[in-house]
Amino acid sequence: MPPAVGGGLAGSELRPRRGRCGSQAARAVGPDVATEATARSPKRPAPSSRRFEAPGRWALLALVTLMSFATRFHRLDQPPHICWDETHFGKMGSYYINRTFFFDVHPPLGKMLIGLAGHLSGYDGTFLFQKPGDEYEHHSYLGMRGFCAFLGALLIPFAYLTVLELSQSLPAALLTAALLTFDTGCLTLSQYILLDPILMFFIMAAMLSMVKYNSCANRPFSAPWWLWLSLTGVNLAGALGVKFVGLFIILQVGWNTVSDLWHLFGDLSLSMVTVGKHLTARILCLIVLPLALYTATYAVHFMVLNRSGPGDGFFSSAFQARLSGNNLHNASIPEHLAYGSVITVKSARMAVGYLHSHGHLYPEGIGARQQQVTTYLHKDYNNLWIIKKHNTNSDPLDPSLPVEFVRHGDVIRLEHKETSRNLHSHYHEAPLTRKHYQVTGYGINGTGDSNDFWRIEVVNRKFGNRIKVLRSRIRLIHLVTGCVLGSSGKVLPKWGWEQLEVTCTPYLKETLNSIWNVEDHINPKLPNISLDVLQPSFPEIMLEAHMVMIRGNNGLKPKDNEFTSKPWHWPINYQGLRFSGINDTDFRVYLLGNPVVWWLNLLSIALYLLSGSIFAVALQRGARLPAEVEGLSQVLLQGGGQLLLGWMMHYFPFFLMGRILYFHHYFPAMLFSSMLTGLLWDILLRLCAWSLASFSLAGHVHTLGILSLLLGIAYSFYLFHPLAYGMVGPLAQDPRSPMAGLRWLESWDF
């Protein structure tokens, strides 16, 4: 048998570490293989070399970390204007500083941290963040960018340590670090005020914590074991608290935990009491602790954002009553609905908004050319309606007339206050929803026809009962057609100002689409009551927030002419994303992965599936492999398998999503593919060196291979770095451009 070469896993690095926790790689191959491989290796290190092994690891980690921070903080102040989604997340950081309530489809932790970073660095929350390209001028933005760059820089040492733990190979860890350090895509995402570096930080921290506590399996319930298990739970809460796609790393840790517990359950040397302790520890650290921390972020979120803002209309009337500055906060309004009252009507379906109309007509070919009726999420004068009797035009607010309350079963008219047109329906088809009827504004100064009549019904009430503001859930039944007023939730085209469609549905089943409540209520003839009694509890607030976010995510559909990408585009680096600038006079930043890194990752996934399948079949069939090869194969299958699972977990679910998708959604998966690449090529080069052991230069194959990969990756970064750090001047098709000759795909738009 040829001797092992390369000083790899077959030699000293396969030995279990000394200390409280053993290496995961050594546990993967087993003590017998490790002992045999060590005995066979002719390159066992001398005691003096062992003394410098740990300092060498720390020195290399320090070098990796230094390179990571140097690349992420270089030219962090450029460009000094808003780039891409900074307009959203910078603005949301400002909302936290100003304590102004807003709505976003993502959980709050990432934006809270951005706001905190801005506050601590001297930003006062006054910049408007209106649109990309707006200059920051005197406003302090570097604190927020610096915070994101700091977390983005930590991804590289985290990946380095993760691969080192899985493989016990410094070259594999170093190659992984180089792949991520010199990737222009990861660099670009880390330098701006975005959620992505925060999300990836928690994902990588959770992965590192998981492999660390796996490596402590030989010392369960020790202090390091508890530390890494608890940190895993903390980072899972962080990942989910930034974006809902943090659920993917939760699923991966969950799979690892179930497999671990199943293995422990099958270990007959352990008592059921001990197995119960293991189960309890994981429930506490991986379920209870993350849920508590996740809930705590919402408690802080609602406590800080206590002032009325642009997000009010997405939430229920009772929710809005807790926001300072909202017209419902500490308000007193008439309790029961009466004729002549000026009201707003809000959909019970979350994130649909208020019944709304405006002076614009439906376009030709869209039903009757009458005034548009929609739902609108924001407070607006065009949300105001006057409730009137269907068969009289007398003014119910006349002081000489008695107050007459609206009751369940009454037939009414709703007159739009700003345009004096009545809420109206007829047999014309709705704009977007087939088999539903169109709803319009019709008439002049409140005078229309019988298609303006609606019967008001309170859900689960008897005829004759009064209707309570905010609390009564009502339906409006069209008297002529028998259909029910509702909102489909579909977004109208630009002619409808991208507001939501209102229809009259002939299907009478009670759904949230067709249930409404009266929110604002103005009637000078009625006494007022306080709304404090309607404020919801914290669990109700949190549940409502999640329902609104889920609906908001589902509503993220591509708009006309809006750039989107497909999941199959991402691994092949098919098309990037413009962060800043278009013309040759602009400062241009283009989000695109380093093509050498990305295509090497794609090749590595294919090679891993091939080589992993070969080794898995060989081991399953009981083939007797040389000790060195068996040790490497076990690390490839177990360590590489975890990384492949991470890539799959963070990539394939996007094929099932109906929402709008962008290129940057792939970057968490890219972290795992880069770690897999580092681990795979180190093992392949070691196997190659082992197979060529009879040749005189075999000992240099592994070293030369790793060096070639490192130099190639670094040189590719030298070529493509203007994409990340920005460029001014001729475009790529001009020979004078710094990117001349580098537009390797027609779809790259730089």
PDB file of N, CA and C in Angstrom, residues 130 139 195 198 360 395 406 438 494 507 582 600 629 653:
ATOM      1  N   GLN A 130     -35.373  58.481   0.219  1.00  0.00           N
ATOM      2  CA  GLN A 130     -36.493  58.464  -0.721  1.00  0.00           C
ATOM      3  C   GLN A 130     -36.279  57.536  -1.904  1.00  0.00           C
ATOM      4  N   HIS A 139     -25.421  63.668   6.445  1.00  0.00           N
ATOM      5  CA  HIS A 139     -25.996  62.660   7.333  1.00  0.00           C
ATOM      6  C   HIS A 139     -24.997  61.522   7.564  1.00  0.00           C
ATOM      7  N   LEU A 195     -30.375  43.717   4.883  1.00  0.00           N
ATOM      8  CA  LEU A 195     -30.616  42.625   5.833  1.00  0.00           C
ATOM      9  C   LEU A 195     -29.754  41.405   5.541  1.00  0.00           C
ATOM     10  N   ILE A 198     -26.739  40.522   7.791  1.00  0.00           N
ATOM     11  CA  ILE A 198     -27.207  40.192   9.137  1.00  0.00           C
ATOM     12  C   ILE A 198     -27.783  38.776   9.146  1.00  0.00           C
ATOM     13  N   HIS A 360     -61.061  59.057 -10.495  1.00  0.00           N
ATOM     14  CA  HIS A 360     -60.660  58.388 -11.734  1.00  0.00           C
ATOM     15  C   HIS A 360     -61.677  57.315 -12.118  1.00  0.00           C
ATOM     16  N   ASP A 395     -81.507  65.367   5.176  1.00  0.00           N
ATOM     17  CA  ASP A 395     -80.233  65.405   5.901  1.00  0.00           C
ATOM     18  C   ASP A 395     -80.437  64.843   7.305  1.00  0.00           C
ATOM     19  N   VAL A 406     -78.537  52.933  12.743  1.00  0.00           N
ATOM     20  CA  VAL A 406     -78.509  51.888  11.723  1.00  0.00           C
ATOM     21  C   VAL A 406     -78.576  50.539  12.437  1.00  0.00           C
ATOM     22  N   GLN A 438     -68.602  44.042 -10.971  1.00  0.00           N
ATOM     23  CA  GLN A 438     -67.874  45.302 -10.803  1.00  0.00           C
ATOM     24  C   GLN A 438     -68.534  46.173  -9.735  1.00  0.00           C
ATOM     25  N   LYS A 494     -51.708  49.845 -13.291  1.00  0.00           N
ATOM     26  CA  LYS A 494     -51.383  51.251 -13.029  1.00  0.00           C
ATOM     27  C   LYS A 494     -52.595  52.166 -13.173  1.00  0.00           C
ATOM     28  N   TYR A 507     -70.959  34.643  -4.482  1.00  0.00           N
ATOM     29  CA  TYR A 507     -70.819  33.522  -3.553  1.00  0.00           C
ATOM     30  C   TYR A 507     -70.982  34.046  -2.133  1.00  0.00           C
ATOM     31  N   ILE A 582     -26.077  53.677 -13.983  1.00  0.00           N
ATOM     32  CA  ILE A 582     -26.411  53.068 -15.274  1.00  0.00           C
ATOM     33  C   ILE A 582     -25.442  53.550 -16.350  1.00  0.00           C
ATOM     34  N   LEU A 600     -16.800  27.255 -10.047  1.00  0.00           N
ATOM     35  CA  LEU A 600     -16.076  26.210  -9.318  1.00  0.00           C
ATOM     36  C   LEU A 600     -16.992  25.554  -8.286  1.00  0.00           C
ATOM     37  N   VAL A 629      -7.819   6.178   2.701  1.00  0.00           N
ATOM     38  CA  VAL A 629      -8.963   6.464   1.829  1.00  0.00           C
ATOM     39  C   VAL A 629     -10.263   6.364   2.606  1.00  0.00           C
ATOM     40  N   PRO A 653     -36.073  25.315  -1.733  1.00  0.00           N
ATOM     41  CA  PRO A 653     -37.402  25.850  -1.391  1.00  0.00           C
ATOM     42  C   PRO A 653     -37.841  27.037  -2.242  1.00  0.00           C
TER      43      PRO A 653
END
